[in-house]
């Protein structure tokens, strides 16, 4: 079985999507890249019953290389990130997480950028944009997403959800969680009043600080 480790990781994180409330049912999707191949969640299958053998493997042109199930309908987004997006620091992009998380989706209907209520917005970049709405699974949505991702590691998808990437699924998933938490904080603060926002300069400063964060 090719990409065995990546297919196991996709299963693991797909189940976490449901457990962590980032999707409902079979919505959302996940992929992991190794070389010129991508392991990705299949379309319309309950994540709770997925096995590594159920995970399709596709080439960068979208052709199915191994697996009996059809890949997610959002393949245009995944392929666009892997072939056209660029990490701000030049890191490899080897994991993508697409969610339909409640708070982020709600925020995507209200603003054009996620308000800077907390410095952890810097895990995404200087800001987190909201991509213009387009029908799911279309090249139009992929193009809208790419514009919002420029210089960023994630974005909201208007009236839809979120997408984040990283060097590995762990990094991509962590950013999806942070983005959902940020949106929840802003909605809670906004419901109580007029939240104070951090200036752009402070978020940019934290972006720089995070480059040296953690253990080396």
mmCIF file of C-alpha atoms in Angstrom, residues 40-158:
data_model
loop_
_atom_site.group_PDB
_atom_site.id
_atom_site.type_symbol
_atom_site.label_atom_id
_atom_site.label_comp_id
_atom_site.label_asym_id
_atom_site.label_seq_id
_atom_site.Cartn_x
_atom_site.Cartn_y
_atom_site.Cartn_z
ATOM 1 C CA UNK A 40 -7.000 12.463 0.776
ATOM 2 C CA UNK A 41 -10.324 11.707 2.439
ATOM 3 C CA UNK A 42 -12.934 10.094 0.161
ATOM 4 C CA UNK A 43 -16.193 11.831 -0.610
ATOM 5 C CA UNK A 44 -19.313 11.038 1.402
ATOM 6 C CA UNK A 45 -17.875 8.429 3.794
ATOM 7 C CA UNK A 46 -18.389 8.453 7.570
ATOM 8 C CA UNK A 47 -15.018 9.314 9.110
ATOM 9 C CA UNK A 48 -15.671 6.962 12.009
ATOM 10 C CA UNK A 49 -15.403 3.888 9.776
ATOM 11 C CA UNK A 50 -12.507 4.961 7.556
ATOM 12 C CA UNK A 51 -9.534 2.640 7.215
ATOM 13 C CA UNK A 52 -6.202 3.471 5.541
ATOM 14 C CA UNK A 53 -7.229 1.304 2.566
ATOM 15 C CA UNK A 54 -10.271 3.575 2.084
ATOM 16 C CA UNK A 55 -8.085 6.649 1.557
ATOM 17 C CA UNK A 56 -7.599 7.424 -2.144
ATOM 18 C CA UNK A 57 -4.144 8.382 -3.393
ATOM 19 C CA UNK A 58 -4.080 10.914 -6.215
ATOM 20 C CA UNK A 59 -1.398 12.535 -8.335
ATOM 21 C CA UNK A 60 -0.900 16.301 -8.509
ATOM 22 C CA UNK A 61 -2.984 16.377 -11.691
ATOM 23 C CA UNK A 62 -5.919 14.784 -9.828
ATOM 24 C CA UNK A 63 -5.596 11.318 -11.361
ATOM 25 C CA UNK A 64 -6.375 8.469 -8.955
ATOM 26 C CA UNK A 65 -3.258 6.351 -8.396
ATOM 27 C CA UNK A 66 -4.581 3.902 -5.804
ATOM 28 C CA UNK A 67 -7.856 3.282 -3.965
ATOM 29 C CA UNK A 68 -11.386 2.226 -4.857
ATOM 30 C CA UNK A 69 -13.220 5.252 -3.423
ATOM 31 C CA UNK A 70 -13.596 8.620 -5.110
ATOM 32 C CA UNK A 71 -11.645 11.465 -3.467
ATOM 33 C CA UNK A 72 -13.301 14.482 -1.856
ATOM 34 C CA UNK A 73 -15.268 16.822 -4.092
ATOM 35 C CA UNK A 74 -12.956 19.603 -2.885
ATOM 36 C CA UNK A 75 -9.924 18.231 -4.761
ATOM 37 C CA UNK A 76 -9.579 21.521 -6.716
ATOM 38 C CA UNK A 77 -8.821 23.343 -3.459
ATOM 39 C CA UNK A 78 -6.320 20.751 -2.248
ATOM 40 C CA UNK A 79 -4.522 20.563 -5.587
ATOM 41 C CA UNK A 80 -4.395 24.357 -5.841
ATOM 42 C CA UNK A 81 -2.787 24.693 -2.419
ATOM 43 C CA UNK A 82 -0.175 22.014 -3.154
ATOM 44 C CA UNK A 83 0.718 23.319 -6.612
ATOM 45 C CA UNK A 84 0.134 27.081 -6.412
ATOM 46 C CA UNK A 85 0.243 28.288 -2.793
ATOM 47 C CA UNK A 86 3.478 29.259 -1.026
ATOM 48 C CA UNK A 87 4.198 29.251 2.693
ATOM 49 C CA UNK A 88 5.301 32.748 3.816
ATOM 50 C CA UNK A 89 8.550 31.292 5.200
ATOM 51 C CA UNK A 90 9.111 28.885 2.332
ATOM 52 C CA UNK A 91 8.247 25.789 4.395
ATOM 53 C CA UNK A 92 6.931 22.723 2.546
ATOM 54 C CA UNK A 93 3.166 22.313 2.331
ATOM 55 C CA UNK A 94 2.437 18.678 3.133
ATOM 56 C CA UNK A 95 -0.864 18.809 5.024
ATOM 57 C CA UNK A 96 -4.243 20.495 4.455
ATOM 58 C CA UNK A 97 -7.310 20.665 6.695
ATOM 59 C CA UNK A 98 -10.684 21.966 5.490
ATOM 60 C CA UNK A 99 -13.383 22.418 8.139
ATOM 61 C CA UNK A 100 -16.985 23.557 8.448
ATOM 62 C CA UNK A 101 -16.450 24.733 12.020
ATOM 63 C CA UNK A 102 -19.398 26.642 13.469
ATOM 64 C CA UNK A 103 -17.821 29.852 14.762
ATOM 65 C CA UNK A 104 -15.486 30.383 11.817
ATOM 66 C CA UNK A 105 -18.315 29.782 9.358
ATOM 67 C CA UNK A 106 -20.468 32.295 11.234
ATOM 68 C CA UNK A 107 -17.683 34.883 11.130
ATOM 69 C CA UNK A 108 -17.239 34.265 7.393
ATOM 70 C CA UNK A 109 -20.750 35.668 6.873
ATOM 71 C CA UNK A 110 -19.999 38.892 8.779
ATOM 72 C CA UNK A 111 -16.565 40.264 7.888
ATOM 73 C CA UNK A 112 -13.887 40.300 5.178
ATOM 74 C CA UNK A 113 -11.062 39.531 7.631
ATOM 75 C CA UNK A 114 -11.001 37.855 11.037
ATOM 76 C CA UNK A 115 -10.862 40.708 13.597
ATOM 77 C CA UNK A 116 -7.600 40.799 15.570
ATOM 78 C CA UNK A 117 -8.981 40.051 19.026
ATOM 79 C CA UNK A 118 -5.946 37.968 20.028
ATOM 80 C CA UNK A 119 -2.318 37.762 19.020
ATOM 81 C CA UNK A 120 -2.642 34.075 18.053
ATOM 82 C CA UNK A 121 -4.109 35.311 14.793
ATOM 83 C CA UNK A 122 -0.406 35.443 13.873
ATOM 84 C CA UNK A 123 -0.395 31.630 13.533
ATOM 85 C CA UNK A 124 -2.196 32.252 10.240
ATOM 86 C CA UNK A 125 -0.322 35.389 9.219
ATOM 87 C CA UNK A 126 -0.638 39.172 9.486
ATOM 88 C CA UNK A 127 -4.383 38.629 9.054
ATOM 89 C CA UNK A 128 -6.877 35.920 8.103
ATOM 90 C CA UNK A 129 -8.913 36.876 5.072
ATOM 91 C CA UNK A 130 -12.362 35.657 4.045
ATOM 92 C CA UNK A 131 -12.407 34.208 0.527
ATOM 93 C CA UNK A 132 -15.265 35.251 -1.725
ATOM 94 C CA UNK A 133 -18.065 32.661 -1.811
ATOM 95 C CA UNK A 134 -18.194 30.185 -4.680
ATOM 96 C CA UNK A 135 -19.945 26.833 -5.074
ATOM 97 C CA UNK A 136 -18.150 23.963 -3.354
ATOM 98 C CA UNK A 137 -15.917 21.736 -5.450
ATOM 99 C CA UNK A 138 -15.394 24.318 -8.202
ATOM 100 C CA UNK A 139 -12.298 25.880 -9.721
ATOM 101 C CA UNK A 140 -13.899 29.242 -8.918
ATOM 102 C CA UNK A 141 -13.766 28.416 -5.208
ATOM 103 C CA UNK A 142 -10.154 27.263 -5.529
ATOM 104 C CA UNK A 143 -9.206 30.567 -7.179
ATOM 105 C CA UNK A 144 -11.025 32.610 -4.541
ATOM 106 C CA UNK A 145 -9.266 30.615 -1.814
ATOM 107 C CA UNK A 146 -5.820 31.138 -3.364
ATOM 108 C CA UNK A 147 -6.311 34.904 -3.414
ATOM 109 C CA UNK A 148 -7.232 34.889 0.285
ATOM 110 C CA UNK A 149 -4.275 32.617 1.137
ATOM 111 C CA UNK A 150 -1.628 34.880 -0.389
ATOM 112 C CA UNK A 151 0.989 35.406 2.329
ATOM 113 C CA UNK A 152 -1.135 33.428 4.796
ATOM 114 C CA UNK A 153 -1.325 29.852 6.104
ATOM 115 C CA UNK A 154 -5.093 29.725 6.236
ATOM 116 C CA UNK A 155 -8.295 31.599 5.493
ATOM 117 C CA UNK A 156 -12.027 31.510 5.958
ATOM 118 C CA UNK A 157 -14.193 30.522 3.014
ATOM 119 C CA UNK A 158 -17.175 32.833 2.733
#
